[in-house]
Amino acid sequence: MKMSIKQLRAFLAVAHTLNFAQASEKLNMSQPALSLAIHGLEEALGGMLFTRTTRRVALTAEGDAFFPMARRLLADWDNTEEAMRQRFTLQTGKVSVAAMPSFAANALPPVLKAFRDRYRGVNVTVHDVINEQVIEMVSEGRVEMGVAFEPAASSSLQFTPLGVDRFVAVVPRLSPLAQKPNVTWRELLMSDFITLQRPSAVRILLEETLIQHGHSLKVAFESHQLVTVGRMVASGLGVSAVPALCEAQMGELGAVCVPLGNPVIERQIGVIRTAHGPFSAAAAALLNTILQQFKLR
């Protein structure tokens, strides 16, 4: 037989008051039930914790030694219970999310603002990584969720679509293309092209789609960061094409975004999580916030 938390609380109440009547009142427990709890604890530990007479209750030497240990045990129990309650009620907690740069820099901040306004005690770690790394981090369990282009069908991953992201042309403000209502790929590729380095999913998607439509993507400049691509375009080094999620960011960097077609290149974007396994309360709340921001819930 092992001691229980009920027995521990009973012991501490009697040890504090040295009076069974007062202890039973404090615990809202009958005196027979209190005596039974103390007797069960003494049996579990192997000896007497109190000496009892009709006039006096006192701690034995073993009871006196057990007193500070019991207080620590109960404090740890209560602290653990409260910590877990706060996590499940989202007063505290932590969640990690991976997101491809176009989403992390543009669509994610408003989501995080809405989440923070509601769950101020929850810490959020954002991994701003390329599409392939998002999928890898989710698959390996390093983050609970990711936001990326729709991956290949998999039994281990679950994809929740947020919408379709269409690529737009990015050109310098003084370029004649900046004045056009829309641009074709043939027109865009007449200028030096700037894009992300491989193995970026954006780079691979552009190359593969353009080859299918008879175009060759000749790259003049490449970078690991969309911010660098935008600044290069803004400075007049060439043109680019980025997901429409990046329009505001490109504008802030000094470039102009124009609708791009012939061919239209677009991909479904959404939340990726493991199909099986636990999902924390914080992660569930963040997913719900993302869906609300995208008017999907």
PDB file of C-alpha atoms in Angstrom:
ATOM      1  CA  MET A   1       0.000   0.000   0.000  1.00  0.00           C
ATOM      2  CA  LYS A   2       1.327   3.433  -0.955  1.00  0.00           C
ATOM      3  CA  MET A   3       0.506   6.767   0.603  1.00  0.00           C
ATOM      4  CA  SER A   4      -1.992   9.010  -1.176  1.00  0.00           C
ATOM      5  CA  ILE A   5      -2.285  12.759  -1.570  1.00  0.00           C
ATOM      6  CA  LYS A   6      -5.423  12.626   0.612  1.00  0.00           C
ATOM      7  CA  GLN A   7      -3.433  10.983   3.411  1.00  0.00           C
ATOM      8  CA  LEU A   8      -0.672  13.556   3.007  1.00  0.00           C
ATOM      9  CA  ARG A   9      -3.123  16.437   3.383  1.00  0.00           C
ATOM     10  CA  ALA A  10      -4.652  14.717   6.426  1.00  0.00           C
ATOM     11  CA  PHE A  11      -1.244  14.309   8.068  1.00  0.00           C
ATOM     12  CA  LEU A  12      -0.287  17.951   7.518  1.00  0.00           C
ATOM     13  CA  ALA A  13      -3.611  19.220   8.868  1.00  0.00           C
ATOM     14  CA  VAL A  14      -3.182  17.214  12.083  1.00  0.00           C
ATOM     15  CA  ALA A  15       0.539  18.066  12.333  1.00  0.00           C
ATOM     16  CA  HIS A  16      -0.262  21.784  12.068  1.00  0.00           C
ATOM     17  CA  THR A  17      -3.109  21.804  14.584  1.00  0.00           C
ATOM     18  CA  LEU A  18      -2.228  18.796  16.784  1.00  0.00           C
ATOM     19  CA  ASN A  19      -5.977  18.483  17.143  1.00  0.00           C
ATOM     20  CA  PHE A  20      -8.106  15.970  15.242  1.00  0.00           C
ATOM     21  CA  ALA A  21     -11.322  17.973  15.644  1.00  0.00           C
ATOM     22  CA  GLN A  22      -9.772  21.163  14.230  1.00  0.00           C
ATOM     23  CA  ALA A  23      -8.027  19.240  11.440  1.00  0.00           C
ATOM     24  CA  SER A  24     -11.237  17.476  10.385  1.00  0.00           C
ATOM     25  CA  GLU A  25     -13.051  20.821  10.296  1.00  0.00           C
ATOM     26  CA  LYS A  26     -10.254  22.381   8.235  1.00  0.00           C
ATOM     27  CA  LEU A  27     -10.393  19.526   5.722  1.00  0.00           C
ATOM     28  CA  ASN A  28     -14.209  19.306   5.779  1.00  0.00           C
ATOM     29  CA  MET A  29     -13.815  15.639   6.697  1.00  0.00           C
ATOM     30  CA  SER A  30     -15.394  13.606   9.479  1.00  0.00           C
ATOM     31  CA  GLN A  31     -13.133  12.630  12.385  1.00  0.00           C
ATOM     32  CA  PRO A  32     -13.506   8.883  11.687  1.00  0.00           C
ATOM     33  CA  ALA A  33     -12.499   9.456   8.047  1.00  0.00           C
ATOM     34  CA  LEU A  34      -9.535  11.572   9.183  1.00  0.00           C
ATOM     35  CA  SER A  35      -8.405   8.909  11.649  1.00  0.00           C
ATOM     36  CA  LEU A  36      -8.726   6.288   8.926  1.00  0.00           C
ATOM     37  CA  ALA A  37      -6.555   8.387   6.567  1.00  0.00           C
ATOM     38  CA  ILE A  38      -3.840   8.829   9.227  1.00  0.00           C
ATOM     39  CA  HIS A  39      -3.953   5.108  10.070  1.00  0.00           C
ATOM     40  CA  GLY A  40      -3.604   4.211   6.386  1.00  0.00           C
ATOM     41  CA  LEU A  41      -0.611   6.561   6.017  1.00  0.00           C
ATOM     42  CA  GLU A  42       1.088   5.066   9.069  1.00  0.00           C
ATOM     43  CA  GLU A  43       0.557   1.587   7.653  1.00  0.00           C
ATOM     44  CA  ALA A  44       1.990   2.677   4.294  1.00  0.00           C
ATOM     45  CA  LEU A  45       5.093   4.183   5.931  1.00  0.00           C
ATOM     46  CA  GLY A  46       5.546   1.437   8.473  1.00  0.00           C
ATOM     47  CA  GLY A  47       5.118   3.143  11.837  1.00  0.00           C
ATOM     48  CA  MET A  48       3.407   5.686  14.092  1.00  0.00           C
ATOM     49  CA  LEU A  49       3.478   9.373  13.150  1.00  0.00           C
ATOM     50  CA  PHE A  50       1.491  10.635  16.156  1.00  0.00           C
ATOM     51  CA  THR A  51       1.100   9.735  19.800  1.00  0.00           C
ATOM     52  CA  ARG A  52      -2.495  10.140  20.884  1.00  0.00           C
ATOM     53  CA  THR A  53      -4.083  10.325  24.316  1.00  0.00           C
ATOM     54  CA  THR A  54      -7.455  11.640  25.424  1.00  0.00           C
ATOM     55  CA  ARG A  55      -5.799  14.953  26.226  1.00  0.00           C
ATOM     56  CA  ARG A  56      -2.957  15.358  23.803  1.00  0.00           C
ATOM     57  CA  VAL A  57      -1.787  14.715  20.227  1.00  0.00           C
ATOM     58  CA  ALA A  58       1.934  14.935  19.466  1.00  0.00           C
ATOM     59  CA  LEU A  59       4.273  14.059  16.630  1.00  0.00           C
ATOM     60  CA  THR A  60       6.563  11.079  17.102  1.00  0.00           C
ATOM     61  CA  ALA A  61      10.233  11.485  16.198  1.00  0.00           C
ATOM     62  CA  GLU A  62       9.450   9.883  12.827  1.00  0.00           C
ATOM     63  CA  GLY A  63       6.411  12.151  12.391  1.00  0.00           C
ATOM     64  CA  ASP A  64       8.546  15.189  13.165  1.00  0.00           C
ATOM     65  CA  ALA A  65      11.105  14.085  10.532  1.00  0.00           C
ATOM     66  CA  PHE A  66       8.329  13.426   8.014  1.00  0.00           C
ATOM     67  CA  PHE A  67       6.695  16.848   8.565  1.00  0.00           C
ATOM     68  CA  PRO A  68       9.042  18.988   6.348  1.00  0.00           C
ATOM     69  CA  MET A  69       9.196  16.244   3.708  1.00  0.00           C
ATOM     70  CA  ALA A  70       5.401  16.106   3.582  1.00  0.00           C
ATOM     71  CA  ARG A  71       5.209  19.870   3.151  1.00  0.00           C
ATOM     72  CA  ARG A  72       7.641  19.738   0.218  1.00  0.00           C
ATOM     73  CA  LEU A  73       5.763  16.837  -1.365  1.00  0.00           C
ATOM     74  CA  LEU A  74       2.433  18.642  -1.096  1.00  0.00           C
ATOM     75  CA  ALA A  75       3.919  21.895  -2.412  1.00  0.00           C
ATOM     76  CA  ASP A  76       5.430  20.052  -5.391  1.00  0.00           C
ATOM     77  CA  TRP A  77       2.116  18.308  -6.025  1.00  0.00           C
ATOM     78  CA  ASP A  78       0.131  21.548  -5.887  1.00  0.00           C
ATOM     79  CA  ASN A  79       2.688  23.401  -8.033  1.00  0.00           C
ATOM     80  CA  THR A  80       2.668  20.631 -10.619  1.00  0.00           C
ATOM     81  CA  GLU A  81      -1.119  20.535 -10.659  1.00  0.00           C
ATOM     82  CA  GLU A  82      -1.290  24.321 -11.086  1.00  0.00           C
ATOM     83  CA  ALA A  83       1.397  24.378 -13.774  1.00  0.00           C
ATOM     84  CA  MET A  84      -0.443  21.769 -15.817  1.00  0.00           C
ATOM     85  CA  ARG A  85      -3.775  23.509 -15.272  1.00  0.00           C
ATOM     86  CA  GLN A  86      -2.241  26.747 -16.563  1.00  0.00           C
ATOM     87  CA  ARG A  87      -0.912  24.931 -19.626  1.00  0.00           C
ATOM     88  CA  PHE A  88      -4.253  23.351 -20.450  1.00  0.00           C
ATOM     89  CA  THR A  89      -6.040  26.667 -19.903  1.00  0.00           C
ATOM     90  CA  LEU A  90      -3.291  28.446 -21.931  1.00  0.00           C
ATOM     91  CA  GLN A  91      -2.171  30.760 -19.140  1.00  0.00           C
ATOM     92  CA  THR A  92       1.325  29.391 -19.795  1.00  0.00           C
ATOM     93  CA  GLY A  93       2.863  27.118 -22.404  1.00  0.00           C
ATOM     94  CA  LYS A  94       5.105  26.990 -25.425  1.00  0.00           C
ATOM     95  CA  VAL A  95       4.628  26.176 -29.087  1.00  0.00           C
ATOM     96  CA  SER A  96       7.056  26.013 -32.011  1.00  0.00           C
ATOM     97  CA  VAL A  97       6.038  26.615 -35.609  1.00  0.00           C
ATOM     98  CA  ALA A  98       8.055  26.496 -38.819  1.00  0.00           C
ATOM     99  CA  ALA A  99       7.009  28.668 -41.756  1.00  0.00           C
ATOM    100  CA  MET A 100       8.413  29.372 -45.178  1.00  0.00           C
ATOM    101  CA  PRO A 101       9.763  32.945 -45.475  1.00  0.00           C
ATOM    102  CA  SER A 102       6.932  34.335 -47.612  1.00  0.00           C
ATOM    103  CA  PHE A 103       4.416  33.364 -44.931  1.00  0.00           C
ATOM    104  CA  ALA A 104       6.615  34.015 -41.881  1.00  0.00           C
ATOM    105  CA  ALA A 105       7.421  37.585 -42.915  1.00  0.00           C
ATOM    106  CA  ASN A 106       4.007  38.620 -44.217  1.00  0.00           C
ATOM    107  CA  ALA A 107       0.976  36.589 -43.096  1.00  0.00           C
ATOM    108  CA  LEU A 108       2.236  35.220 -39.776  1.00  0.00           C
ATOM    109  CA  PRO A 109       2.796  38.464 -37.774  1.00  0.00           C
ATOM    110  CA  PRO A 110      -0.938  39.418 -37.727  1.00  0.00           C
ATOM    111  CA  VAL A 111      -1.759  35.852 -36.658  1.00  0.00           C
ATOM    112  CA  LEU A 112       0.773  36.031 -33.817  1.00  0.00           C
ATOM    113  CA  LYS A 113      -0.600  39.430 -32.730  1.00  0.00           C
ATOM    114  CA  ALA A 114      -4.119  37.981 -32.453  1.00  0.00           C
ATOM    115  CA  PHE A 115      -2.740  34.937 -30.605  1.00  0.00           C
ATOM    116  CA  ARG A 116      -0.680  37.040 -28.196  1.00  0.00           C
ATOM    117  CA  ASP A 117      -3.621  39.312 -27.410  1.00  0.00           C
ATOM    118  CA  ARG A 118      -5.568  36.263 -26.237  1.00  0.00           C
ATOM    119  CA  TYR A 119      -2.841  34.033 -24.764  1.00  0.00           C
ATOM    120  CA  ARG A 120      -0.211  36.359 -23.322  1.00  0.00           C
ATOM    121  CA  GLY A 121       1.460  33.664 -21.233  1.00  0.00           C
ATOM    122  CA  VAL A 122       2.217  31.321 -24.145  1.00  0.00           C
ATOM    123  CA  ASN A 123       5.670  31.544 -25.711  1.00  0.00           C
ATOM    124  CA  VAL A 124       5.853  31.080 -29.495  1.00  0.00           C
ATOM    125  CA  THR A 125       9.047  30.114 -31.337  1.00  0.00           C
ATOM    126  CA  VAL A 126       9.034  30.755 -35.096  1.00  0.00           C
ATOM    127  CA  HIS A 127      11.475  28.963 -37.389  1.00  0.00           C
ATOM    128  CA  ASP A 128      11.729  30.965 -40.613  1.00  0.00           C
ATOM    129  CA  VAL A 129      13.019  28.297 -43.022  1.00  0.00           C
ATOM    130  CA  ILE A 130      12.613  27.207 -46.621  1.00  0.00           C
ATOM    131  CA  ASN A 131       9.679  25.038 -47.638  1.00  0.00           C
ATOM    132  CA  GLU A 132      11.613  21.745 -47.575  1.00  0.00           C
ATOM    133  CA  GLN A 133      12.883  22.412 -44.061  1.00  0.00           C
ATOM    134  CA  VAL A 134       9.358  23.162 -42.843  1.00  0.00           C
ATOM    135  CA  ILE A 135       8.230  19.701 -43.950  1.00  0.00           C
ATOM    136  CA  GLU A 136      11.357  18.118 -42.504  1.00  0.00           C
ATOM    137  CA  MET A 137      10.983  19.791 -39.104  1.00  0.00           C
ATOM    138  CA  VAL A 138       7.334  18.733 -38.822  1.00  0.00           C
ATOM    139  CA  SER A 139       8.096  15.158 -39.952  1.00  0.00           C
ATOM    140  CA  GLU A 140      10.912  14.833 -37.410  1.00  0.00           C
ATOM    141  CA  GLY A 141       8.818  16.251 -34.583  1.00  0.00           C
ATOM    142  CA  ARG A 142      11.037  19.290 -34.043  1.00  0.00           C
ATOM    143  CA  VAL A 143       7.992  21.573 -34.368  1.00  0.00           C
ATOM    144  CA  GLU A 144       4.322  20.805 -33.846  1.00  0.00           C
ATOM    145  CA  MET A 145       3.187  22.506 -37.024  1.00  0.00           C
ATOM    146  CA  GLY A 146       4.445  24.225 -40.128  1.00  0.00           C
ATOM    147  CA  VAL A 147       3.119  26.458 -42.892  1.00  0.00           C
ATOM    148  CA  ALA A 148       4.253  25.625 -46.407  1.00  0.00           C
ATOM    149  CA  PHE A 149       3.195  24.651 -49.910  1.00  0.00           C
ATOM    150  CA  GLU A 150       1.120  21.480 -50.049  1.00  0.00           C
ATOM    151  CA  PRO A 151       3.499  18.512 -49.803  1.00  0.00           C
ATOM    152  CA  ALA A 152       3.226  15.253 -51.696  1.00  0.00           C
ATOM    153  CA  ALA A 153       0.518  12.959 -50.332  1.00  0.00           C
ATOM    154  CA  SER A 154       1.756  11.235 -47.181  1.00  0.00           C
ATOM    155  CA  SER A 155       0.212   9.010 -44.539  1.00  0.00           C
ATOM    156  CA  SER A 156       2.382  10.633 -41.871  1.00  0.00           C
ATOM    157  CA  LEU A 157       1.439  14.268 -42.554  1.00  0.00           C
ATOM    158  CA  GLN A 158      -1.854  16.114 -42.396  1.00  0.00           C
ATOM    159  CA  PHE A 159      -2.387  19.197 -44.575  1.00  0.00           C
ATOM    160  CA  THR A 160      -4.987  21.877 -43.824  1.00  0.00           C
ATOM    161  CA  PRO A 161      -5.282  24.289 -46.779  1.00  0.00           C
ATOM    162  CA  LEU A 162      -5.364  28.022 -46.120  1.00  0.00           C
ATOM    163  CA  GLY A 163      -5.683  29.145 -49.733  1.00  0.00           C
ATOM    164  CA  VAL A 164      -3.957  29.395 -53.092  1.00  0.00           C
ATOM    165  CA  ASP A 165      -0.941  31.668 -53.443  1.00  0.00           C
ATOM    166  CA  ARG A 166      -0.292  32.971 -56.975  1.00  0.00           C
ATOM    167  CA  PHE A 167       3.078  34.253 -58.123  1.00  0.00           C
ATOM    168  CA  VAL A 168       3.399  37.924 -59.092  1.00  0.00           C
ATOM    169  CA  ALA A 169       6.090  39.793 -61.014  1.00  0.00           C
ATOM    170  CA  VAL A 170       8.446  42.018 -59.015  1.00  0.00           C
ATOM    171  CA  VAL A 171       9.970  44.912 -60.975  1.00  0.00           C
ATOM    172  CA  PRO A 172      11.806  48.193 -60.237  1.00  0.00           C
ATOM    173  CA  ARG A 173       9.604  51.268 -59.802  1.00  0.00           C
ATOM    174  CA  LEU A 174      11.055  52.914 -62.920  1.00  0.00           C
ATOM    175  CA  SER A 175      10.644  49.838 -65.131  1.00  0.00           C
ATOM    176  CA  PRO A 176       8.096  50.124 -67.987  1.00  0.00           C
ATOM    177  CA  LEU A 177       6.618  46.862 -66.671  1.00  0.00           C
ATOM    178  CA  ALA A 178       5.612  48.640 -63.453  1.00  0.00           C
ATOM    179  CA  GLN A 179       3.016  50.625 -65.411  1.00  0.00           C
ATOM    180  CA  LYS A 180       1.348  47.605 -66.993  1.00  0.00           C
ATOM    181  CA  PRO A 181      -1.887  46.075 -65.585  1.00  0.00           C
ATOM    182  CA  ASN A 182      -0.319  42.628 -65.952  1.00  0.00           C
ATOM    183  CA  VAL A 183       2.851  41.024 -67.245  1.00  0.00           C
ATOM    184  CA  THR A 184       3.583  37.783 -69.123  1.00  0.00           C
ATOM    185  CA  TRP A 185       6.507  35.538 -68.349  1.00  0.00           C
ATOM    186  CA  ARG A 186       7.915  36.219 -71.807  1.00  0.00           C
ATOM    187  CA  GLU A 187       8.019  39.952 -71.042  1.00  0.00           C
ATOM    188  CA  LEU A 188       9.450  39.403 -67.567  1.00  0.00           C
ATOM    189  CA  LEU A 189      12.241  37.101 -68.705  1.00  0.00           C
ATOM    190  CA  MET A 190      13.562  39.711 -71.131  1.00  0.00           C
ATOM    191  CA  SER A 191      15.230  41.334 -68.082  1.00  0.00           C
ATOM    192  CA  ASP A 192      17.882  39.877 -65.778  1.00  0.00           C
ATOM    193  CA  PHE A 193      16.131  37.501 -63.388  1.00  0.00           C
ATOM    194  CA  ILE A 194      16.729  37.419 -59.630  1.00  0.00           C
ATOM    195  CA  THR A 195      15.491  34.536 -57.484  1.00  0.00           C
ATOM    196  CA  LEU A 196      16.111  32.350 -54.458  1.00  0.00           C
ATOM    197  CA  GLN A 197      18.885  29.784 -54.418  1.00  0.00           C
ATOM    198  CA  ARG A 198      18.201  26.077 -54.613  1.00  0.00           C
ATOM    199  CA  PRO A 199      16.839  24.022 -52.900  1.00  0.00           C
ATOM    200  CA  SER A 200      14.144  26.683 -52.406  1.00  0.00           C
ATOM    201  CA  ALA A 201      10.690  25.349 -53.348  1.00  0.00           C
ATOM    202  CA  VAL A 202       9.978  28.698 -55.025  1.00  0.00           C
ATOM    203  CA  ARG A 203      13.006  28.325 -57.299  1.00  0.00           C
ATOM    204  CA  ILE A 204      12.227  24.693 -58.170  1.00  0.00           C
ATOM    205  CA  LEU A 205       8.533  25.395 -58.812  1.00  0.00           C
ATOM    206  CA  LEU A 206       9.336  28.279 -61.165  1.00  0.00           C
ATOM    207  CA  GLU A 207      11.928  26.313 -63.110  1.00  0.00           C
ATOM    208  CA  GLU A 208       9.810  23.182 -63.504  1.00  0.00           C
ATOM    209  CA  THR A 209       6.636  25.041 -64.491  1.00  0.00           C
ATOM    210  CA  LEU A 210       8.388  27.311 -66.997  1.00  0.00           C
ATOM    211  CA  ILE A 211      10.100  24.357 -68.684  1.00  0.00           C
ATOM    212  CA  GLN A 212       6.675  22.749 -69.137  1.00  0.00           C
ATOM    213  CA  HIS A 213       5.549  25.905 -70.971  1.00  0.00           C
ATOM    214  CA  GLY A 214       8.618  26.242 -73.157  1.00  0.00           C
ATOM    215  CA  HIS A 215      10.481  28.877 -71.140  1.00  0.00           C
ATOM    216  CA  SER A 216      13.984  28.684 -69.732  1.00  0.00           C
ATOM    217  CA  LEU A 217      14.754  30.409 -66.432  1.00  0.00           C
ATOM    218  CA  LYS A 218      18.152  32.060 -66.786  1.00  0.00           C
ATOM    219  CA  VAL A 219      19.189  33.407 -63.408  1.00  0.00           C
ATOM    220  CA  ALA A 220      21.431  36.469 -63.179  1.00  0.00           C
ATOM    221  CA  PHE A 221      21.402  36.872 -59.392  1.00  0.00           C
ATOM    222  CA  GLU A 222      20.331  34.582 -56.576  1.00  0.00           C
ATOM    223  CA  SER A 223      20.059  34.829 -52.807  1.00  0.00           C
ATOM    224  CA  HIS A 224      18.916  32.827 -49.798  1.00  0.00           C
ATOM    225  CA  GLN A 225      16.606  35.611 -48.576  1.00  0.00           C
ATOM    226  CA  LEU A 226      13.487  37.155 -50.114  1.00  0.00           C
ATOM    227  CA  VAL A 227      14.428  40.490 -48.541  1.00  0.00           C
ATOM    228  CA  THR A 228      17.686  40.482 -50.512  1.00  0.00           C
ATOM    229  CA  VAL A 229      15.842  39.573 -53.717  1.00  0.00           C
ATOM    230  CA  GLY A 230      13.446  42.485 -53.169  1.00  0.00           C
ATOM    231  CA  ARG A 231      16.251  44.965 -52.525  1.00  0.00           C
ATOM    232  CA  MET A 232      18.122  43.807 -55.630  1.00  0.00           C
ATOM    233  CA  VAL A 233      15.027  44.381 -57.744  1.00  0.00           C
ATOM    234  CA  ALA A 234      14.362  47.761 -56.127  1.00  0.00           C
ATOM    235  CA  SER A 235      17.930  48.857 -56.914  1.00  0.00           C
ATOM    236  CA  GLY A 236      17.418  48.084 -60.611  1.00  0.00           C
ATOM    237  CA  LEU A 237      19.504  44.911 -60.896  1.00  0.00           C
ATOM    238  CA  GLY A 238      16.674  42.965 -62.510  1.00  0.00           C
ATOM    239  CA  VAL A 239      13.219  41.462 -61.960  1.00  0.00           C
ATOM    240  CA  SER A 240      11.787  38.550 -60.013  1.00  0.00           C
ATOM    241  CA  ALA A 241       8.646  36.568 -59.239  1.00  0.00           C
ATOM    242  CA  VAL A 242       7.445  35.842 -55.715  1.00  0.00           C
ATOM    243  CA  PRO A 243       4.304  34.514 -54.014  1.00  0.00           C
ATOM    244  CA  ALA A 244       1.577  37.156 -53.749  1.00  0.00           C
ATOM    245  CA  LEU A 245       1.907  36.917 -49.945  1.00  0.00           C
ATOM    246  CA  CYS A 246       5.064  38.989 -50.371  1.00  0.00           C
ATOM    247  CA  GLU A 247       3.473  41.969 -52.167  1.00  0.00           C
ATOM    248  CA  ALA A 248       3.438  44.272 -49.131  1.00  0.00           C
ATOM    249  CA  GLN A 249       7.000  43.282 -48.219  1.00  0.00           C
ATOM    250  CA  MET A 250       8.268  43.946 -51.766  1.00  0.00           C
ATOM    251  CA  GLY A 251       6.554  47.333 -51.738  1.00  0.00           C
ATOM    252  CA  GLU A 252       8.256  48.251 -48.465  1.00  0.00           C
ATOM    253  CA  LEU A 253      11.596  47.338 -50.025  1.00  0.00           C
ATOM    254  CA  GLY A 254      10.967  49.715 -52.922  1.00  0.00           C
ATOM    255  CA  ALA A 255       9.885  47.275 -55.654  1.00  0.00           C
ATOM    256  CA  VAL A 256       6.559  47.022 -57.505  1.00  0.00           C
ATOM    257  CA  CYS A 257       4.422  43.870 -57.835  1.00  0.00           C
ATOM    258  CA  VAL A 258       2.379  43.277 -61.000  1.00  0.00           C
ATOM    259  CA  PRO A 259      -0.025  40.383 -61.802  1.00  0.00           C
ATOM    260  CA  LEU A 260       1.845  37.699 -63.738  1.00  0.00           C
ATOM    261  CA  GLY A 261       0.486  35.186 -66.243  1.00  0.00           C
ATOM    262  CA  ASN A 262       0.948  33.046 -69.304  1.00  0.00           C
ATOM    263  CA  PRO A 263       1.508  30.793 -67.507  1.00  0.00           C
ATOM    264  CA  VAL A 264      -0.171  31.474 -64.156  1.00  0.00           C
ATOM    265  CA  ILE A 265       1.886  29.778 -61.467  1.00  0.00           C
ATOM    266  CA  GLU A 266       0.186  29.067 -58.168  1.00  0.00           C
ATOM    267  CA  ARG A 267       0.348  26.599 -55.289  1.00  0.00           C
ATOM    268  CA  GLN A 268      -1.885  25.647 -52.401  1.00  0.00           C
ATOM    269  CA  ILE A 269      -0.506  26.854 -49.081  1.00  0.00           C
ATOM    270  CA  GLY A 270      -1.530  25.494 -45.708  1.00  0.00           C
ATOM    271  CA  VAL A 271      -0.730  24.131 -42.263  1.00  0.00           C
ATOM    272  CA  ILE A 272       1.210  20.882 -41.997  1.00  0.00           C
ATOM    273  CA  ARG A 273       1.197  18.684 -38.896  1.00  0.00           C
ATOM    274  CA  THR A 274       1.819  15.041 -38.164  1.00  0.00           C
ATOM    275  CA  ALA A 275      -1.214  12.877 -38.865  1.00  0.00           C
ATOM    276  CA  HIS A 276      -0.662  10.905 -35.672  1.00  0.00           C
ATOM    277  CA  GLY A 277       0.637  11.872 -32.278  1.00  0.00           C
ATOM    278  CA  PRO A 278      -0.118  14.468 -29.578  1.00  0.00           C
ATOM    279  CA  PHE A 279      -0.958  18.095 -30.259  1.00  0.00           C
ATOM    280  CA  SER A 280      -0.474  20.442 -27.313  1.00  0.00           C
ATOM    281  CA  ALA A 281      -3.179  22.821 -26.127  1.00  0.00           C
ATOM    282  CA  ALA A 282      -0.976  25.752 -27.180  1.00  0.00           C
ATOM    283  CA  ALA A 283      -0.475  24.324 -30.680  1.00  0.00           C
ATOM    284  CA  ALA A 284      -4.201  23.659 -31.043  1.00  0.00           C
ATOM    285  CA  ALA A 285      -4.954  27.253 -30.031  1.00  0.00           C
ATOM    286  CA  LEU A 286      -2.402  28.621 -32.502  1.00  0.00           C
ATOM    287  CA  LEU A 287      -3.855  26.503 -35.322  1.00  0.00           C
ATOM    288  CA  ASN A 288      -7.321  27.737 -34.434  1.00  0.00           C
ATOM    289  CA  THR A 289      -6.058  31.349 -34.530  1.00  0.00           C
ATOM    290  CA  ILE A 290      -4.492  30.802 -37.968  1.00  0.00           C
ATOM    291  CA  LEU A 291      -7.750  29.360 -39.312  1.00  0.00           C
ATOM    292  CA  GLN A 292      -9.746  32.249 -37.824  1.00  0.00           C
ATOM    293  CA  GLN A 293      -7.412  34.810 -39.397  1.00  0.00           C
ATOM    294  CA  PHE A 294      -7.882  33.127 -42.763  1.00  0.00           C
ATOM    295  CA  LYS A 295     -11.686  33.055 -42.227  1.00  0.00           C
ATOM    296  CA  LEU A 296     -11.704  29.235 -42.241  1.00  0.00           C
ATOM    297  CA  ARG A 297     -13.338  28.821 -38.827  1.00  0.00           C
TER     298      ARG A 297
END
